[in-house]
Coordinates of C-alpha atoms in Angstrom, one line a residue:
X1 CA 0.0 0.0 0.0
X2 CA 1.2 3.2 -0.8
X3 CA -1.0 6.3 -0.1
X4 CA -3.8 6.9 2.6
X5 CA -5.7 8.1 -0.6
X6 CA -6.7 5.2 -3.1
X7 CA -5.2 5.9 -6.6
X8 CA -7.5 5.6 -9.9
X9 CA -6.8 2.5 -12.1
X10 CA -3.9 3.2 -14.6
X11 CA -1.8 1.6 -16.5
X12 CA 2.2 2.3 -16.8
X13 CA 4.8 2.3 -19.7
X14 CA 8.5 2.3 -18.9
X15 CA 10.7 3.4 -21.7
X16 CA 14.3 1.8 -21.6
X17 CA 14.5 0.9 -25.0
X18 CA 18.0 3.4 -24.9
X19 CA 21.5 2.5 -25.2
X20 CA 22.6 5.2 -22.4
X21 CA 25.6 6.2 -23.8
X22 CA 26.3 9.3 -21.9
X23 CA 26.9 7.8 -19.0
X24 CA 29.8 5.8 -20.8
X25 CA 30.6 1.5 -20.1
X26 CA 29.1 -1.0 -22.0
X27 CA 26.0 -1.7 -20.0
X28 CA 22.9 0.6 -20.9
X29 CA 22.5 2.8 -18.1
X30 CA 19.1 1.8 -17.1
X31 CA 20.5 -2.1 -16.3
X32 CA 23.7 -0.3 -13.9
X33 CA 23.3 -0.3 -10.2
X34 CA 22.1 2.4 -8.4
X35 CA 21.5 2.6 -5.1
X36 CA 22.2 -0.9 -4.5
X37 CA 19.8 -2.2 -7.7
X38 CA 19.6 -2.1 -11.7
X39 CA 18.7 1.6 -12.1
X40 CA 15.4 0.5 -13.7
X41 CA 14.0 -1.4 -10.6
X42 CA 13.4 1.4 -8.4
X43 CA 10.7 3.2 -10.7
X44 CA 8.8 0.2 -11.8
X45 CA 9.2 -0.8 -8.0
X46 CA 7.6 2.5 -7.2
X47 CA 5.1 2.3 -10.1
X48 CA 3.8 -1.4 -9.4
X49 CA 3.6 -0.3 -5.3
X50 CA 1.0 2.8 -6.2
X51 CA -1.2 0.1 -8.2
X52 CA 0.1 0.1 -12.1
X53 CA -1.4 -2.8 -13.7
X54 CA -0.7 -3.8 -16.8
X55 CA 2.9 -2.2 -16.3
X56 CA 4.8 -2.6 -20.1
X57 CA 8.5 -2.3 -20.1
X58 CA 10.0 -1.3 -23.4
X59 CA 12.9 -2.8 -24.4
X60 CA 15.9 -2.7 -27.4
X61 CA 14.9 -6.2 -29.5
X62 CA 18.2 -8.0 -28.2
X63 CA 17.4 -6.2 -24.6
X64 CA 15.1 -8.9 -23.1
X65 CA 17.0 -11.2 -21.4
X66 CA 18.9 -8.2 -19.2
X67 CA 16.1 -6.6 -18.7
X68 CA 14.2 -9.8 -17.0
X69 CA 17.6 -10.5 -14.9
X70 CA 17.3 -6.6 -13.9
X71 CA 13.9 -6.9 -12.6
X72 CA 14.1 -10.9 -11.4
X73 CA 11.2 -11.1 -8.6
X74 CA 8.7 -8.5 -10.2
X75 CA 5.7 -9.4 -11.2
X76 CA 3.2 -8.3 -13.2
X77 CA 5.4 -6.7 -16.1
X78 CA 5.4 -7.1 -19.8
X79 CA 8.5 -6.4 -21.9
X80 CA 8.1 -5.2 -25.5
X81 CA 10.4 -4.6 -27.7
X82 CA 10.8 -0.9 -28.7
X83 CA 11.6 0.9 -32.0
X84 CA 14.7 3.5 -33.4
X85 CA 13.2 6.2 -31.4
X86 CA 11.6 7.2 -28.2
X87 CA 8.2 8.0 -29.9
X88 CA 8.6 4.8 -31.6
X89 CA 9.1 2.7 -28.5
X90 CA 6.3 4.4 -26.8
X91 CA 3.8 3.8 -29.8
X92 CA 4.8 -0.1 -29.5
X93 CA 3.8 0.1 -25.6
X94 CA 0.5 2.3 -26.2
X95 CA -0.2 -0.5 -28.8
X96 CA 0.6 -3.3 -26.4
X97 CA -1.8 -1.7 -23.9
X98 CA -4.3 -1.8 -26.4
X99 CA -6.2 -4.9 -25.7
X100 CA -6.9 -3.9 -21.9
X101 CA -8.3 -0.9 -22.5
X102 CA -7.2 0.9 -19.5
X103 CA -8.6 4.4 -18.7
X104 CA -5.6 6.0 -17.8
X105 CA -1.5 5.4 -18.5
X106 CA 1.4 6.5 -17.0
X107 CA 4.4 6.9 -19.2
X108 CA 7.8 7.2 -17.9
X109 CA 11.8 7.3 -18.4
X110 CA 13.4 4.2 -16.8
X111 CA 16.2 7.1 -16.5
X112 CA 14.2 8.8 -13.5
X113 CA 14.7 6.6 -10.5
X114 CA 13.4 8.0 -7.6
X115 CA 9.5 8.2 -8.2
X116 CA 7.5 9.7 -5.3
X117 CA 4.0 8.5 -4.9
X118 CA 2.9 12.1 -4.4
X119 CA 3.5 12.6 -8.4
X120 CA 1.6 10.0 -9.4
X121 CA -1.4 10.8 -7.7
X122 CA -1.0 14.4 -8.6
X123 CA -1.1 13.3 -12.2
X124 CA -4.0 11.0 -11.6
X125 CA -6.0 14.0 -9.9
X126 CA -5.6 16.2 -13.3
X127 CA -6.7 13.5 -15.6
X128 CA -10.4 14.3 -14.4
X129 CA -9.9 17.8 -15.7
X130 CA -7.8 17.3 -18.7
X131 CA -6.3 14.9 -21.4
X132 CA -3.2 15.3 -20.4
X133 CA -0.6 16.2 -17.2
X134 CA 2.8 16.6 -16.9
X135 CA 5.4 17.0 -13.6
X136 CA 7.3 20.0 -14.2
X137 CA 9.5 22.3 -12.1
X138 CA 10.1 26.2 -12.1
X139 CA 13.5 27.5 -14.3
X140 CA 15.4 29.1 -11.2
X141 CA 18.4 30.2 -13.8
X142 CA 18.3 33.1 -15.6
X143 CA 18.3 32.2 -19.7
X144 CA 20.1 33.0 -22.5
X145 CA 19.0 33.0 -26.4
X146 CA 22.7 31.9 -28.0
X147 CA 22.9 33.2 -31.8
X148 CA 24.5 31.3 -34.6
X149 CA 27.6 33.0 -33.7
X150 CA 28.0 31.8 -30.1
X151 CA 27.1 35.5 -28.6
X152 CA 24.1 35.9 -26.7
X153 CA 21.1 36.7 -28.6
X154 CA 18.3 37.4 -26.3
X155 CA 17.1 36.4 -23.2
X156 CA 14.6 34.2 -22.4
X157 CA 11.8 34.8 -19.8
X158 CA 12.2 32.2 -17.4
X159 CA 8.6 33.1 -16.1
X160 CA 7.1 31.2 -18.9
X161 CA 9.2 28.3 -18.7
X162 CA 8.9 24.8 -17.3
X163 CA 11.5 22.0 -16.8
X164 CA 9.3 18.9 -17.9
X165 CA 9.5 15.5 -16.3
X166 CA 7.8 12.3 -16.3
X167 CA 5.9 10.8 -16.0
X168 CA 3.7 12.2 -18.1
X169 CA -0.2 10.9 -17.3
X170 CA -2.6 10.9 -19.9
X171 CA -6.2 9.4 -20.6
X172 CA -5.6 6.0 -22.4
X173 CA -7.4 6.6 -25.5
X174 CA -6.5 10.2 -25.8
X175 CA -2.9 9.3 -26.0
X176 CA -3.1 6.6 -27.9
X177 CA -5.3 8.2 -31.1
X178 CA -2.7 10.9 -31.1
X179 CA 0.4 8.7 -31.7
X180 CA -1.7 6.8 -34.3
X181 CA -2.2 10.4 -36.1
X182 CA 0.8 11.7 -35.3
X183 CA 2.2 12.1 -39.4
X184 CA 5.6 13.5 -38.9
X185 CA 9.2 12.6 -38.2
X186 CA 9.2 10.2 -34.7
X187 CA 11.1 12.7 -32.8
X188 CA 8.8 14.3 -30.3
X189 CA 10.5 15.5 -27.4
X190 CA 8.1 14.0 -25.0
X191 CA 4.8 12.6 -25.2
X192 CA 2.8 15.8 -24.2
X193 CA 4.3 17.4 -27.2
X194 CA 2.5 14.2 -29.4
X195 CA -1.1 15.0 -27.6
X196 CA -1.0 18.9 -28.6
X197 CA -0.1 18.3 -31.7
X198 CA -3.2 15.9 -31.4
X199 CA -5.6 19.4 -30.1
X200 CA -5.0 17.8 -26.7
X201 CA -4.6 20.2 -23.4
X202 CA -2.1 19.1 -21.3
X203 CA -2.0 20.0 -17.6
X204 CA 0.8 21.2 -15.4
X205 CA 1.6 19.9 -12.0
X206 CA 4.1 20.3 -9.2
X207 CA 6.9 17.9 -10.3
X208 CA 9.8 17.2 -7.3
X209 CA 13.5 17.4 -7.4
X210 CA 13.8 14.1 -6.4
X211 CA 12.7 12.8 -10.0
X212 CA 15.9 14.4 -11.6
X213 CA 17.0 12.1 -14.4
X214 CA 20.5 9.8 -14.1
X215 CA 22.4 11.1 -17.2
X216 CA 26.3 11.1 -16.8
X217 CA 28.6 8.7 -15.3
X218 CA 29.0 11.4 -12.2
X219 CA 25.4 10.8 -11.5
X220 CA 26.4 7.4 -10.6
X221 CA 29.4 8.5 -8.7
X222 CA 27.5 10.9 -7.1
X223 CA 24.4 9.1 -5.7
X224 CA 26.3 6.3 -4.5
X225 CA 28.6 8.4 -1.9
X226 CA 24.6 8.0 -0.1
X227 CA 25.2 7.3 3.5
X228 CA 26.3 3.5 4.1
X229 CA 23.5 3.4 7.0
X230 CA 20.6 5.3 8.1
X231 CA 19.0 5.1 11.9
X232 CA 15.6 6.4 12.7
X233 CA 13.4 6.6 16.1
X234 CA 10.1 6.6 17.3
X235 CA 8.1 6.7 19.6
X236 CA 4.0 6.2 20.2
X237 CA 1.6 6.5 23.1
X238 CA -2.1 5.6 23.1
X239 CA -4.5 4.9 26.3
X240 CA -6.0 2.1 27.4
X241 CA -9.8 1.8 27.7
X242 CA -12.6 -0.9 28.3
X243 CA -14.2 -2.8 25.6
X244 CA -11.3 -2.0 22.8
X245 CA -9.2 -4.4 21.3
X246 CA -5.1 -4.9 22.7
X247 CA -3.0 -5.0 19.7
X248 CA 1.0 -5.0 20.3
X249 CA 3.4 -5.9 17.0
X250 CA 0.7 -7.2 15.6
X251 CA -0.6 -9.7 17.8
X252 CA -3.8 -9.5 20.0
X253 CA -3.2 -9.6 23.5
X254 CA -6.0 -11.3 25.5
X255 CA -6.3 -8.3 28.6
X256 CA -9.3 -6.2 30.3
X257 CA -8.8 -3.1 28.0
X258 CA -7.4 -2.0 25.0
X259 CA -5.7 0.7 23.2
X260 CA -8.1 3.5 21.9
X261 CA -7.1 4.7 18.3
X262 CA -8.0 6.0 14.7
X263 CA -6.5 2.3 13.8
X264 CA -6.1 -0.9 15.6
X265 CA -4.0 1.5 17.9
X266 CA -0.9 -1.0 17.9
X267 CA 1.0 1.3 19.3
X268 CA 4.6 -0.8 19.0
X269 CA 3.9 -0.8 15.2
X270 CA 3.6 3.0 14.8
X271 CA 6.5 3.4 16.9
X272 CA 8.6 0.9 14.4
X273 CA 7.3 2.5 11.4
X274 CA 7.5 6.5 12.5
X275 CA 11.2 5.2 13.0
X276 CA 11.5 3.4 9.6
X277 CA 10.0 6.8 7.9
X278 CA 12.2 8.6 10.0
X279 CA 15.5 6.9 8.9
X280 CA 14.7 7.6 5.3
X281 CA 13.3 11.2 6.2
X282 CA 10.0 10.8 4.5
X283 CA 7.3 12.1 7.2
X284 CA 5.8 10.1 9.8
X285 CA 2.8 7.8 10.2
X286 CA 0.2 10.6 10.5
X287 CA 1.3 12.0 7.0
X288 CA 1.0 9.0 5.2
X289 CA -2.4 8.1 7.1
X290 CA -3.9 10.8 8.5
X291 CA -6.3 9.5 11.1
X292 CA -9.2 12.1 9.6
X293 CA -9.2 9.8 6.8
X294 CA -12.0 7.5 7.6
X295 CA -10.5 4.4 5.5
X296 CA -7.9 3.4 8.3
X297 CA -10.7 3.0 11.1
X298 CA -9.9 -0.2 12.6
X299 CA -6.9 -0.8 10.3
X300 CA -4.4 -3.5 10.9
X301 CA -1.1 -1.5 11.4
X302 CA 0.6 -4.2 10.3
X303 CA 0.0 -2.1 6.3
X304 CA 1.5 0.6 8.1
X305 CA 4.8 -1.0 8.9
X306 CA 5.0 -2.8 5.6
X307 CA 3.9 0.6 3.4
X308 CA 6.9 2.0 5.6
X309 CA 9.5 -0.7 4.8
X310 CA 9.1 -0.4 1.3
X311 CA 9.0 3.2 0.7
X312 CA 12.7 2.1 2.4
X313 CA 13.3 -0.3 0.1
X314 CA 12.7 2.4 -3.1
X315 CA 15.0 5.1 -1.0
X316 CA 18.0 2.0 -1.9
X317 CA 18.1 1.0 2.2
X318 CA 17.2 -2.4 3.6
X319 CA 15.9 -3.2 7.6
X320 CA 19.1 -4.0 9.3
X321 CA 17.4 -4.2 12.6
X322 CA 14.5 -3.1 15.1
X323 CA 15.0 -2.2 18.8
X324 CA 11.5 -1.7 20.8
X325 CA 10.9 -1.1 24.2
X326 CA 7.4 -1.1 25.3
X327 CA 6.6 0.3 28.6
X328 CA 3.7 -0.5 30.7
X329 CA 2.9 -1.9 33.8
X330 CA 0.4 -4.6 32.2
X331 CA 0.1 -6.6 30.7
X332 CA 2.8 -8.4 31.4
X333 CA 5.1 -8.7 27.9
X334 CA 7.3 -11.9 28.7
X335 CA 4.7 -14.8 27.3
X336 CA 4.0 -12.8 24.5
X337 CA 7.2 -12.1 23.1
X338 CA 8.2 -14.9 21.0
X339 CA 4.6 -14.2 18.7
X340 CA 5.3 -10.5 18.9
X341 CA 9.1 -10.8 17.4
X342 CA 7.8 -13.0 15.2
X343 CA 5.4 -11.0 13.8
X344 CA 7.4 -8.1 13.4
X345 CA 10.2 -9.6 11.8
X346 CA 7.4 -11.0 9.2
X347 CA 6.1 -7.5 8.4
X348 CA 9.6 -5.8 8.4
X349 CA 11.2 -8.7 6.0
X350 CA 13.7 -9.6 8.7
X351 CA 15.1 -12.9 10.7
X352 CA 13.4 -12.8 13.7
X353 CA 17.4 -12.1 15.4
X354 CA 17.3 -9.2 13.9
X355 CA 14.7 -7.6 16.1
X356 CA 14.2 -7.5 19.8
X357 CA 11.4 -6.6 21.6
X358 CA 11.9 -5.2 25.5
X359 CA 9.4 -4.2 27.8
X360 CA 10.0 -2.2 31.2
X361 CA 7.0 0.1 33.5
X362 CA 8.0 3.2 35.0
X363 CA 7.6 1.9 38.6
X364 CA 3.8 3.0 39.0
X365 CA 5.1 6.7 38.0
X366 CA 3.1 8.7 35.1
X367 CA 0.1 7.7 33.3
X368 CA 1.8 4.5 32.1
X369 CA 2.0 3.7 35.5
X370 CA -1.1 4.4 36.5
X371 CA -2.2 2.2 33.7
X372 CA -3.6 4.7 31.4
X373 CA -1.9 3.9 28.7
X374 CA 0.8 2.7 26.9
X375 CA 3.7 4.0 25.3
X376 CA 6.8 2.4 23.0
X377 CA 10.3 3.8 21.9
X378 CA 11.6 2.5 18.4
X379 CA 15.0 2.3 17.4
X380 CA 15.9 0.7 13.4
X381 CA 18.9 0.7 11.1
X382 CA 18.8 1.0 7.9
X383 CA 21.8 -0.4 5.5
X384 CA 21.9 0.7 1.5
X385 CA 20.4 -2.5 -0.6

């Protein structure tokens, strides 16, 4: 799960059909490592995770057996091979998508990583307004016009000016027709471009830095100087009342109250995943569900934790380990540990030694000690994948 907002249906098409040669070596850039995985993995990743279905890869001819070893594990992806051109290769995925008939598709550059989920719904959102919509970011540079001569011709107003990203969302139908019409030379810059040519209105959203395109071989030296490990903390407290459920890591614990929450309340959970978000500097729990969003009532944190872990995995950074201390003078921890570490290490994608679970009261002081409530501390490490 990846939003506390359900996303439309939509369809994806990644273009890595490219020979990357800018980036120099012999492997295309989009099969190189980056952040600890084939440089194409973390945006389908990140697609597939928001809901993408069908997602179409679109490969060189000779390009299929790389890119199946690049994204070993994934499912739900269709490789097709693409043409001389990036308008050609994306025509070959349009026409692949075809047959399902899906409402909306996502297009995007294998090239472009790191894909936040906040994009894609963004994109989504627009669809119900236009044909069209595109990520883009404000110029911050002042522009030059450059004459045939090499002097500076004019300036440019940077006002008016947009640095385009992907992807690039469009109503599947609309897009589609105006690739099929489309009459001259295959060398679009983008897709937009294709749909006004097409009388289509494409609309402008709020792109994000973090979608910046891996072009030179510094890129790679660059992002790879990211920090070996990552730790995060946090901590949780919710009261205790009659006639609610007792949740802790996951497991319900038979006891005379409960925790009172928007969720299940698991209180150990929120406190492992505000840590997890915390490591890899993405918000906390309440940002990614909000408890005035009436679809988590009751929710299993368990989704919480797991949404949390793989938002990690996409940063490049794997769950080393989980340190929780739950503190509360009942009930009493010891005979429920072994289910609890169990539990969490399931969710989190660990060995159940890699997390420990502690308990401790604060001898009858406070409101944990009066048995109001209970409260947990989260440590985790994160390690680059």
């Amino acid at each position: 799960m990846a939003s506390s907002t359900p996303l439309p249906p939509f369809a994806a098409i990644v273009v890595a059909a490219g020979k990357g040669l800018r980036v120099g070596g012999q492997v295309p850039k989009q099969f190189r490592r980056w952040r600890g995985k084939p440089l194409i993995g973390h945006s389908v990743e990140a697609l597939l995770a928001a809901g993408a279905a069908p997602l179409v890869v679109v490969i060189a001819p000779d390009g299929q057996a790389e890119a199946e070893a690049a994204l070993a594990g994934l499912a739900g992806i269709r490789f097709v091979p693409g043409g001389a051109t990036r308008q050609d290769s994306v025509r070959a995925g349009l026409e692949a998508l075809a047959p399902d008939g899906p409402a909306h598709v996502l297009i995007h550059d294998a090239a472009r990583p790191d894909l936040p989920h906040a994009v894609i719904a963004r994109l989504l959102a627009a669809l119900a307004e236009r044909p069209g919509a595109i990520p883009v970011l404000p110029v911050v540079d002042s522009l030059a016009v450059a004459g045939a001569d090499g002097a500076m011709a004019g300036k440019a107003e940077r006002e008016t000016l947009r640095r385009v990203q992907t992807p690039q969302a469009f109503r599947f139908g609309a897009i589609l027709a105006a690739h099929r019409a489309w009459a001259g030379p295959t060398d679009a810059g983008d897709d937009a471009q294709v749909l006004v040519a097409s009388s289509g209105s494409v609309a402008l959203v709020d792109g994000d830095e973090r979608l910046r395109k891996i072009t030179f071989a510094e890129d790679f030296v660059e992002t790879s100087a990211a920090p070996a490990f990552r730790v995060g903390q946090g901590f949780d407290v919710h009261r205790l009342e009659a006639g609610e459920e007792l949740w802790l890591c996951g497991v319900r614990i038979p006891h005379d109250k409960g925790l009172a929450g928007h969720s299940d309340a698991d209180v150990a959970l929120h406190a492992i995943t505000d840590a997890v978000l915390g490591a890899i500097g993405d918000g906390d729990i309440g940002t990614h569900f909000p408890p005035s969003d009436p679809q988590w009532r009751g929710a299993r944190s368990g989704r919480f934790l797991e949404h949390a872990v793989g938002l990690a995995r996409t940063a490049g950074y794997a769950l080393a380990n989980i340190d929780l201390t739950l503190i509360c003078e009942a009930p009493k921890i010891g005979p429920h540990r072994p289910a609890m570490r169990a539990e969490v290490a399931r969710l989190a994608g660990l060995s159940e030694n890699a997390v420990s679970i502690k308990a401790t009261t604060t001898e009858r002081l406070g409101f944990t000690g009066r048995g109001e409530g209970i409260a947990a501390q989260a440590i985790v490490a994160l390690t680059l994948a």
